[in-house]
Amino acid sequence: MRISILGLGYVGCVSAACLAHEGHAVVGVDVNPTKVDLIGAGRSPIVEPGLDELIAEGVATGRLRATLDTKAAVHETELSLICVGTPSNANGSLNLKYVEGVCREIGEALASKDAYHVVVIRSTVLPGTVLNQMLPILEAASGKKVGEHFGLSMNPEFLRESSAIADYYSPSHIVIGEYDERSGDMVEALYKGIDAPLERVSIPTAEMVKYVDNAFHALKVVFANEIGSVCKAHEIDGRRVMEIFCQDTRLNLSPAYLRPGYAFGGSCLPKDLRALTYRTKERDIDAPMLNSLLLSNQYHIQRGIHMVEQAASKEVGILGLSFKANTDDVRESPMVVLIETLVGRGFHVRVYDEHVHPDRLIGANREFLLRELPHIVSLMSDTIDHLLADVDTVVIANGSAAFRDVPGKLRQGQTLIDLVGIVKHHDDTYQGSYDGICW
Ligand SMILES: NC(=O)c1ccc[n+]([C@@H]2O[C@H](COP(=O)([O-])OP(=O)(O)OC[C@H]3O[C@@H](n4cnc5c(N)ncnc54)[C@H](O)[C@@H]3O)[C@@H](O)[C@H]2O)c1
């Protein structure tokens, strides 16, 4: 393929050299003449292991060159990768002036180009940027229509500086956000021969994925450092603790607990977090990340309450009382807060949980329920069907298998609020309306 690469920084240089190595004809464009001259001389403008050799090879074979002329580069290629910087403004917001500038230049070049061209944004930009801000610039500057005269895609870059070439050839995954299938096909062709899971998604999803990655990486670093600091205050080697932590690939380093859903609760997480954060205070350790967890969880419970209030009926049914499916443990269940708040605000609440019912419970749990939550016991329905018959808003609050066919039982006018993702793909086949807490 003939490819132009706009912006010859870390991302642009690595992409240019690797694509040329793969046999594509690549022209790199930058506003900085020194970078253009260095590439012309077969040298890398950035320090990156192995890059000098790849650039020298690309230039020697004639598959890689660089220019200051965006218009010519767009005219002689089929696809442009935008790799310019997206720094922070002083207030933390995203500075889009380079991406906007380059989109305008590409648009102006497209105005006088007859052939179809695909514009691919590789720079990291927030969800909505490509479709709401860059697409209008491209269309206005070119006088042409996306999907007809040119294609559009968002293809986030996941490379890490210092291992960028290795990352290019074995990425964790390739994510292609596509305006339409034709654009996505062209971008997919760039990665022929690279063995990695490939996801073709909407443009905003691709934009978001990159921020999620970076936020999570930052979270991991901060988590390890806060835990290490707590360990040090106890004369424990935090490296050894985290080594053991990382051995657990079932619950710790795994997809477990990484599915958006309802708040955490139960007899361990809230209690143990409280004890740990109290201890950090006692030892004068600043651990803002650990300290923020319970607060963030409370905000999430508030989101659930807000959704029920927005549903605009006072008749509410809650399916699930224990903090997760298949247990009768209601200690610190976030559903209890939800129910108590709604009752306090004048809602008529019914509750069903197959495992939590005074007639079926025995021992400590029965005692706890009758002693601590007698007001909730009186709200309990005997069957799901009884509950559904009485309410307008149905809240699925834990992932019990018994609730799976509830969406199909809804009648016209009922609202389903899904706090756990029991409905995988909402397809409007249900009678009632549907809303998920974080999807
Ligand atoms: N550096 C990384 O490891 C990395 C990894 C993944 C994603 N990203 C993202 O990729 C994007 C690029 O990052 P980078 O580190 O390569 O940036 P960089 O600052 O190193 O390079 C950007 C280049 O774009 C050039 N440029 C600016 N305006 C231009 C224009 N109108 N025409 C042509 N060139 C122009 C600049 O001169 C500069 O050489 C950013 O959005 C960044 O967040 C970076």
mmCIF file of N, CA, C and O in Angstrom, residues 1-3 18-19 22-24 78-79 81 118 120 153 155 168 174 176 178 181-194 198 200:
data_model
loop_
_atom_site.group_PDB
_atom_site.id
_atom_site.type_symbol
_atom_site.label_atom_id
_atom_site.label_comp_id
_atom_site.label_asym_id
_atom_site.label_seq_id
_atom_site.Cartn_x
_atom_site.Cartn_y
_atom_site.Cartn_z
ATOM 1 N N MET A 1 0.841 -1.185 0.000
ATOM 2 C CA MET A 1 0.000 0.000 0.000
ATOM 3 C C MET A 1 0.887 1.250 0.000
ATOM 4 O O MET A 1 2.022 1.191 0.464
ATOM 5 N N ARG A 2 0.368 2.338 -0.557
ATOM 6 C CA ARG A 2 1.104 3.615 -0.481
ATOM 7 C C ARG A 2 0.536 4.405 0.704
ATOM 8 O O ARG A 2 -0.662 4.696 0.740
ATOM 9 N N ILE A 3 1.416 4.712 1.660
ATOM 10 C CA ILE A 3 0.956 5.259 2.946
ATOM 11 C C ILE A 3 1.684 6.559 3.264
ATOM 12 O O ILE A 3 2.918 6.629 3.139
ATOM 13 N N CYS A 18 8.453 0.472 10.377
ATOM 14 C CA CYS A 18 7.931 -0.903 10.382
ATOM 15 C C CYS A 18 7.088 -1.172 9.140
ATOM 16 O O CYS A 18 7.185 -2.259 8.540
ATOM 17 N N LEU A 19 6.273 -0.204 8.731
ATOM 18 C CA LEU A 19 5.438 -0.423 7.534
ATOM 19 C C LEU A 19 6.325 -0.525 6.283
ATOM 20 O O LEU A 19 6.048 -1.336 5.387
ATOM 21 N N GLU A 22 7.761 -3.859 6.121
ATOM 22 C CA GLU A 22 6.761 -4.850 5.675
ATOM 23 C C GLU A 22 6.521 -4.797 4.169
ATOM 24 O O GLU A 22 5.737 -5.574 3.639
ATOM 25 N N GLY A 23 7.141 -3.829 3.485
ATOM 26 C CA GLY A 23 7.026 -3.785 2.025
ATOM 27 C C GLY A 23 6.135 -2.676 1.491
ATOM 28 O O GLY A 23 5.942 -2.546 0.280
ATOM 29 N N HIS A 24 5.558 -1.857 2.374
ATOM 30 C CA HIS A 24 4.719 -0.747 1.908
ATOM 31 C C HIS A 24 5.598 0.415 1.452
ATOM 32 O O HIS A 24 6.745 0.546 1.894
ATOM 33 N N GLU A 78 -2.572 6.241 -0.652
ATOM 34 C CA GLU A 78 -3.979 5.820 -0.565
ATOM 35 C C GLU A 78 -4.523 6.001 0.846
ATOM 36 O O GLU A 78 -5.734 5.999 1.067
ATOM 37 N N LEU A 79 -3.616 6.091 1.787
ATOM 38 C CA LEU A 79 -4.038 6.110 3.195
ATOM 39 C C LEU A 79 -3.077 6.990 3.994
ATOM 40 O O LEU A 79 -1.870 6.951 3.770
ATOM 41 N N LEU A 81 -1.848 8.138 7.898
ATOM 42 C CA LEU A 81 -1.884 7.902 9.343
ATOM 43 C C LEU A 81 -1.518 9.204 10.049
ATOM 44 O O LEU A 81 -0.436 9.741 9.814
ATOM 45 N N VAL A 118 -8.119 7.042 2.588
ATOM 46 C CA VAL A 118 -8.557 6.770 3.968
ATOM 47 C C VAL A 118 -7.706 7.573 4.950
ATOM 48 O O VAL A 118 -6.474 7.550 4.874
ATOM 49 N N VAL A 120 -6.642 7.984 8.781
ATOM 50 C CA VAL A 120 -6.606 7.170 9.996
ATOM 51 C C VAL A 120 -5.965 7.975 11.112
ATOM 52 O O VAL A 120 -4.836 8.447 10.967
ATOM 53 N N SER A 153 -10.980 6.403 9.987
ATOM 54 C CA SER A 153 -10.782 5.359 10.997
ATOM 55 C C SER A 153 -9.981 5.909 12.174
ATOM 56 O O SER A 153 -9.252 6.886 12.035
ATOM 57 N N ASN A 155 -7.342 4.325 14.867
ATOM 58 C CA ASN A 155 -6.564 3.103 15.101
ATOM 59 C C ASN A 155 -5.533 3.389 16.193
ATOM 60 O O ASN A 155 -4.409 3.776 15.918
ATOM 61 N N TYR A 168 5.372 -3.263 18.061
ATOM 62 C CA TYR A 168 4.687 -3.134 16.770
ATOM 63 C C TYR A 168 4.431 -4.519 16.166
ATOM 64 O O TYR A 168 3.348 -4.784 15.657
ATOM 65 N N ILE A 174 -4.967 -5.478 18.126
ATOM 66 C CA ILE A 174 -5.070 -4.378 17.156
ATOM 67 C C ILE A 174 -6.520 -3.915 17.217
ATOM 68 O O ILE A 174 -7.445 -4.738 17.117
ATOM 69 N N ILE A 176 -9.362 -1.435 15.607
ATOM 70 C CA ILE A 176 -9.686 -0.579 14.464
ATOM 71 C C ILE A 176 -11.091 -0.018 14.660
ATOM 72 O O ILE A 176 -12.078 -0.752 14.637
ATOM 73 N N GLU A 178 -13.894 1.996 12.944
ATOM 74 C CA GLU A 178 -14.132 2.274 11.523
ATOM 75 C C GLU A 178 -15.391 3.084 11.306
ATOM 76 O O GLU A 178 -16.412 2.836 11.942
ATOM 77 N N GLU A 181 -17.191 -0.114 6.612
ATOM 78 C CA GLU A 181 -16.430 -1.336 6.384
ATOM 79 C C GLU A 181 -15.248 -1.109 5.446
ATOM 80 O O GLU A 181 -14.155 -1.648 5.644
ATOM 81 N N ARG A 182 -15.464 -0.264 4.431
ATOM 82 C CA ARG A 182 -14.400 -0.028 3.459
ATOM 83 C C ARG A 182 -13.162 0.584 4.131
ATOM 84 O O ARG A 182 -12.030 0.167 3.870
ATOM 85 N N SER A 183 -13.388 1.556 5.020
ATOM 86 C CA SER A 183 -12.263 2.165 5.748
ATOM 87 C C SER A 183 -11.566 1.104 6.600
ATOM 88 O O SER A 183 -10.335 0.998 6.612
ATOM 89 N N GLY A 184 -12.373 0.316 7.340
ATOM 90 C CA GLY A 184 -11.810 -0.704 8.239
ATOM 91 C C GLY A 184 -11.003 -1.739 7.471
ATOM 92 O O GLY A 184 -9.941 -2.174 7.924
ATOM 93 N N ASP A 185 -11.484 -2.132 6.281
ATOM 94 C CA ASP A 185 -10.758 -3.123 5.469
ATOM 95 C C ASP A 185 -9.366 -2.610 5.100
ATOM 96 O O ASP A 185 -8.383 -3.350 5.123
ATOM 97 N N MET A 186 -9.299 -1.320 4.748
ATOM 98 C CA MET A 186 -8.005 -0.736 4.345
ATOM 99 C C MET A 186 -7.032 -0.739 5.524
ATOM 100 O O MET A 186 -5.851 -1.027 5.378
ATOM 101 N N VAL A 187 -7.538 -0.417 6.712
ATOM 102 C CA VAL A 187 -6.654 -0.377 7.890
ATOM 103 C C VAL A 187 -6.240 -1.801 8.260
ATOM 104 O O VAL A 187 -5.073 -2.058 8.568
ATOM 105 N N GLU A 188 -7.182 -2.729 8.171
ATOM 106 C CA GLU A 188 -6.847 -4.120 8.516
ATOM 107 C C GLU A 188 -5.727 -4.634 7.615
ATOM 108 O O GLU A 188 -4.842 -5.382 8.067
ATOM 109 N N ALA A 189 -5.743 -4.210 6.345
ATOM 110 C CA ALA A 189 -4.717 -4.681 5.392
ATOM 111 C C ALA A 189 -3.307 -4.270 5.833
ATOM 112 O O ALA A 189 -2.330 -4.948 5.509
ATOM 113 N N LEU A 190 -3.202 -3.186 6.603
ATOM 114 C CA LEU A 190 -1.877 -2.742 7.079
ATOM 115 C C LEU A 190 -1.238 -3.786 7.988
ATOM 116 O O LEU A 190 -0.031 -3.843 8.133
ATOM 117 N N TYR A 191 -2.092 -4.552 8.671
ATOM 118 C CA TYR A 191 -1.593 -5.461 9.711
ATOM 119 C C TYR A 191 -1.499 -6.904 9.242
ATOM 120 O O TYR A 191 -1.348 -7.807 10.056
ATOM 121 N N LYS A 192 -1.601 -7.104 7.925
ATOM 122 C CA LYS A 192 -1.482 -8.468 7.388
ATOM 123 C C LYS A 192 -0.166 -9.057 7.879
ATOM 124 O O LYS A 192 0.872 -8.404 7.818
ATOM 125 N N GLY A 193 -0.190 -10.256 8.385
ATOM 126 C CA GLY A 193 1.061 -10.889 8.817
ATOM 127 C C GLY A 193 1.357 -10.679 10.287
ATOM 128 O O GLY A 193 2.262 -11.304 10.824
ATOM 129 N N ILE A 194 0.616 -9.788 10.946
ATOM 130 C CA ILE A 194 0.839 -9.622 12.387
ATOM 131 C C ILE A 194 -0.176 -10.472 13.135
ATOM 132 O O ILE A 194 -1.384 -10.381 12.897
ATOM 133 N N LEU A 198 -7.657 -9.102 16.606
ATOM 134 C CA LEU A 198 -8.000 -7.847 15.915
ATOM 135 C C LEU A 198 -9.463 -7.522 16.187
ATOM 136 O O LEU A 198 -10.338 -8.354 15.997
ATOM 137 N N ARG A 200 -12.606 -4.970 15.406
ATOM 138 C CA ARG A 200 -13.157 -3.876 14.587
ATOM 139 C C ARG A 200 -14.388 -3.339 15.310
ATOM 140 O O ARG A 200 -15.344 -4.066 15.537
#
